[in-house]
Coordinates of C-alpha atoms in Angstrom, one line a residue:
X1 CA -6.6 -17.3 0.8
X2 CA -5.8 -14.0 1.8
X3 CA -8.2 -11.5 3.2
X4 CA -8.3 -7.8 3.1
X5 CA -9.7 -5.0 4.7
X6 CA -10.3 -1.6 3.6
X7 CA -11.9 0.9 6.8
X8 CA -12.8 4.4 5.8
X9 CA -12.5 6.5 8.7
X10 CA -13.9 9.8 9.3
X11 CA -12.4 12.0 11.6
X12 CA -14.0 15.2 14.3
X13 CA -12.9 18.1 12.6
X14 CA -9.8 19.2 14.9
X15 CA -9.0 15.5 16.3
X16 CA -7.0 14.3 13.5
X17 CA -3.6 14.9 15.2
X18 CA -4.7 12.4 18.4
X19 CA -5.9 10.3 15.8
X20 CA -2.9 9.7 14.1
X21 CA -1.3 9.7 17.2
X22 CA -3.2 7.0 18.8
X23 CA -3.2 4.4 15.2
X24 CA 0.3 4.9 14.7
X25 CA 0.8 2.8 18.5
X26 CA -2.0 0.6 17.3
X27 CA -0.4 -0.2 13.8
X28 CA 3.0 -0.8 15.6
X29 CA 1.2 -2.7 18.2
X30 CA -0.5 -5.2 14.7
X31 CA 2.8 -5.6 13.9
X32 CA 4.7 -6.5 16.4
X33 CA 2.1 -9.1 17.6
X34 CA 0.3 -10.6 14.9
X35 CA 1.8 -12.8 12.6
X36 CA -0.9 -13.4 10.0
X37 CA -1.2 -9.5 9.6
X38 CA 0.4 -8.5 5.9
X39 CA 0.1 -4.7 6.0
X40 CA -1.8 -2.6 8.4
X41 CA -1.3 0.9 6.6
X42 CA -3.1 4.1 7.5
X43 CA -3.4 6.6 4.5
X44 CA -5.1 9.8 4.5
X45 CA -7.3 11.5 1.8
X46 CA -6.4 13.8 -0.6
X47 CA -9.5 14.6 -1.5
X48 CA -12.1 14.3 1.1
X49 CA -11.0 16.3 4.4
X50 CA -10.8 14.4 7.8
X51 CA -11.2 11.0 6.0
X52 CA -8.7 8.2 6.6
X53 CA -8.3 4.7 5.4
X54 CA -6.9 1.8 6.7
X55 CA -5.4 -0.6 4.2
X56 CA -5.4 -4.6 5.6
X57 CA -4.0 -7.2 4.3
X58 CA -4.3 -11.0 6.4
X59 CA -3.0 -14.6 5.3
X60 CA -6.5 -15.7 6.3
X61 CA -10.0 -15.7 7.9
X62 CA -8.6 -16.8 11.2
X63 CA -5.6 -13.8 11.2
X64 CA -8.1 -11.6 10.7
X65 CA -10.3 -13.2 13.3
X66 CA -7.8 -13.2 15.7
X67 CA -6.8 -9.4 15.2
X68 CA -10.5 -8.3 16.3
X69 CA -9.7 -10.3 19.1
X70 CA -6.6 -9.2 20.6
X71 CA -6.4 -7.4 23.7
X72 CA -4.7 -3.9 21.7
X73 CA -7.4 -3.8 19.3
X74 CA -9.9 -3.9 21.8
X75 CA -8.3 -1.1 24.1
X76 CA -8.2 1.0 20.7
X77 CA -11.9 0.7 20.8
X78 CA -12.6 4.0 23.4
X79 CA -10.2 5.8 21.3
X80 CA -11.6 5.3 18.5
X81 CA -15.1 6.6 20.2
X82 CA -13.6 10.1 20.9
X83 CA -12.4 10.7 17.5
X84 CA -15.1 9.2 14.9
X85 CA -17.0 11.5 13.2
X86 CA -19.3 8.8 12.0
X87 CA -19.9 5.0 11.6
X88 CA -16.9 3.2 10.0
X89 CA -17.2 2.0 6.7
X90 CA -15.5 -1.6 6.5
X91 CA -15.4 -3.5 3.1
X92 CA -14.1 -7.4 3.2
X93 CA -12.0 -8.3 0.3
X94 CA -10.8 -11.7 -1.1
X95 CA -7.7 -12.3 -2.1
X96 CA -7.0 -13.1 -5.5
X97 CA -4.2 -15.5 -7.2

Protein backbone atom coordinates (compact mmCIF):
# COMPACT_ATOMS: atom_id res chain seq x y z
CA UNK A 1 0.00 0.00 0.00
CA UNK A 2 1.28 3.20 -0.64
CA UNK A 3 2.20 5.77 1.93
CA UNK A 4 2.24 9.40 1.88
CA UNK A 5 3.61 12.20 3.58
CA UNK A 6 2.57 15.72 3.81
CA UNK A 7 5.48 18.10 6.07
CA UNK A 8 4.47 21.63 6.61
CA UNK A 9 7.46 23.62 6.94
CA UNK A 10 7.85 26.95 8.29
CA UNK A 11 10.49 29.03 7.36
CA UNK A 12 12.87 32.16 9.42
CA UNK A 13 11.58 35.10 7.92
CA UNK A 14 14.64 36.06 5.40
CA UNK A 15 15.98 32.24 4.98
CA UNK A 16 13.63 31.05 2.46
CA UNK A 17 16.13 31.45 -0.43
CA UNK A 18 18.88 28.92 1.36
CA UNK A 19 16.02 26.93 2.05
CA UNK A 20 15.00 26.33 -1.27
CA UNK A 21 18.40 26.19 -2.11
CA UNK A 22 19.34 23.46 0.20
CA UNK A 23 15.81 21.01 -0.61
CA UNK A 24 16.07 21.44 -4.09
CA UNK A 25 19.80 19.17 -3.72
CA UNK A 26 17.90 17.09 -1.19
CA UNK A 27 14.84 16.39 -3.48
CA UNK A 28 17.31 15.61 -6.40
CA UNK A 29 19.39 13.60 -4.04
CA UNK A 30 15.44 11.34 -3.06
CA UNK A 31 15.36 10.79 -6.45
CA UNK A 32 18.20 9.79 -7.77
CA UNK A 33 18.67 7.26 -4.88
CA UNK A 34 15.56 5.91 -3.68
CA UNK A 35 13.61 3.72 -5.65
CA UNK A 36 10.41 3.30 -3.56
CA UNK A 37 10.14 7.21 -3.44
CA UNK A 38 7.00 8.34 -5.90
CA UNK A 39 7.15 12.18 -5.67
CA UNK A 40 9.11 14.20 -3.37
CA UNK A 41 7.62 17.77 -4.31
CA UNK A 42 8.25 21.00 -2.43
CA UNK A 43 5.41 23.61 -2.87
CA UNK A 44 5.10 26.87 -1.30
CA UNK A 45 2.12 28.69 0.20
CA UNK A 46 0.10 31.10 -1.30
CA UNK A 47 -1.51 32.04 1.47
CA UNK A 48 0.48 31.69 4.57
CA UNK A 49 4.05 33.52 4.20
CA UNK A 50 7.30 31.49 4.87
CA UNK A 51 5.35 28.22 4.89
CA UNK A 52 6.31 25.33 2.73
CA UNK A 53 5.09 21.83 2.15
CA UNK A 54 6.52 18.85 1.14
CA UNK A 55 4.38 16.49 -0.86
CA UNK A 56 5.53 12.46 -0.44
CA UNK A 57 4.46 9.86 -2.04
CA UNK A 58 6.23 6.01 -1.10
CA UNK A 59 5.37 2.36 -2.59
CA UNK A 60 5.47 1.41 1.06
CA UNK A 61 6.19 1.46 4.88
CA UNK A 62 9.72 0.13 4.31
CA UNK A 63 10.49 3.00 1.28
CA UNK A 64 9.57 5.34 3.62
CA UNK A 65 11.49 3.74 6.35
CA UNK A 66 14.43 3.57 4.47
CA UNK A 67 14.28 7.34 3.26
CA UNK A 68 14.56 8.52 7.11
CA UNK A 69 17.39 6.40 7.01
CA UNK A 70 19.60 7.36 4.24
CA UNK A 71 22.78 9.00 4.76
CA UNK A 72 21.33 12.50 2.52
CA UNK A 73 18.45 12.79 4.67
CA UNK A 74 20.28 12.68 7.68
CA UNK A 75 22.99 15.39 6.59
CA UNK A 76 19.78 17.58 5.66
CA UNK A 77 19.02 17.37 9.28
CA UNK A 78 21.61 20.57 10.47
CA UNK A 79 20.22 22.37 7.55
CA UNK A 80 17.13 22.04 8.27
CA UNK A 81 18.01 23.45 12.10
CA UNK A 82 19.21 26.85 10.65
CA UNK A 83 16.21 27.57 8.72
CA UNK A 84 12.96 26.21 10.74
CA UNK A 85 10.98 28.65 12.24
CA UNK A 86 9.19 26.05 14.28
CA UNK A 87 8.54 22.35 14.81
CA UNK A 88 7.55 20.45 11.54
CA UNK A 89 4.22 19.45 11.19
CA UNK A 90 4.19 15.74 9.58
CA UNK A 91 0.87 14.02 8.70
CA UNK A 92 1.05 10.06 7.54
CA UNK A 93 -1.27 9.20 4.90
CA UNK A 94 -2.49 5.83 3.51
CA UNK A 95 -2.82 5.07 0.28
CA UNK A 96 -6.06 4.41 -1.19
CA UNK A 97 -7.18 1.98 -4.21
Amino acid sequence: MTVGVIATLRIQEGKAQEFETFFTELAQQVRANEPGNIAYQLTKSRTEPNTYKVLELYKDQDALTHHGGTDHFKAAGPKFAGVLGGRPEIEYLDGVG
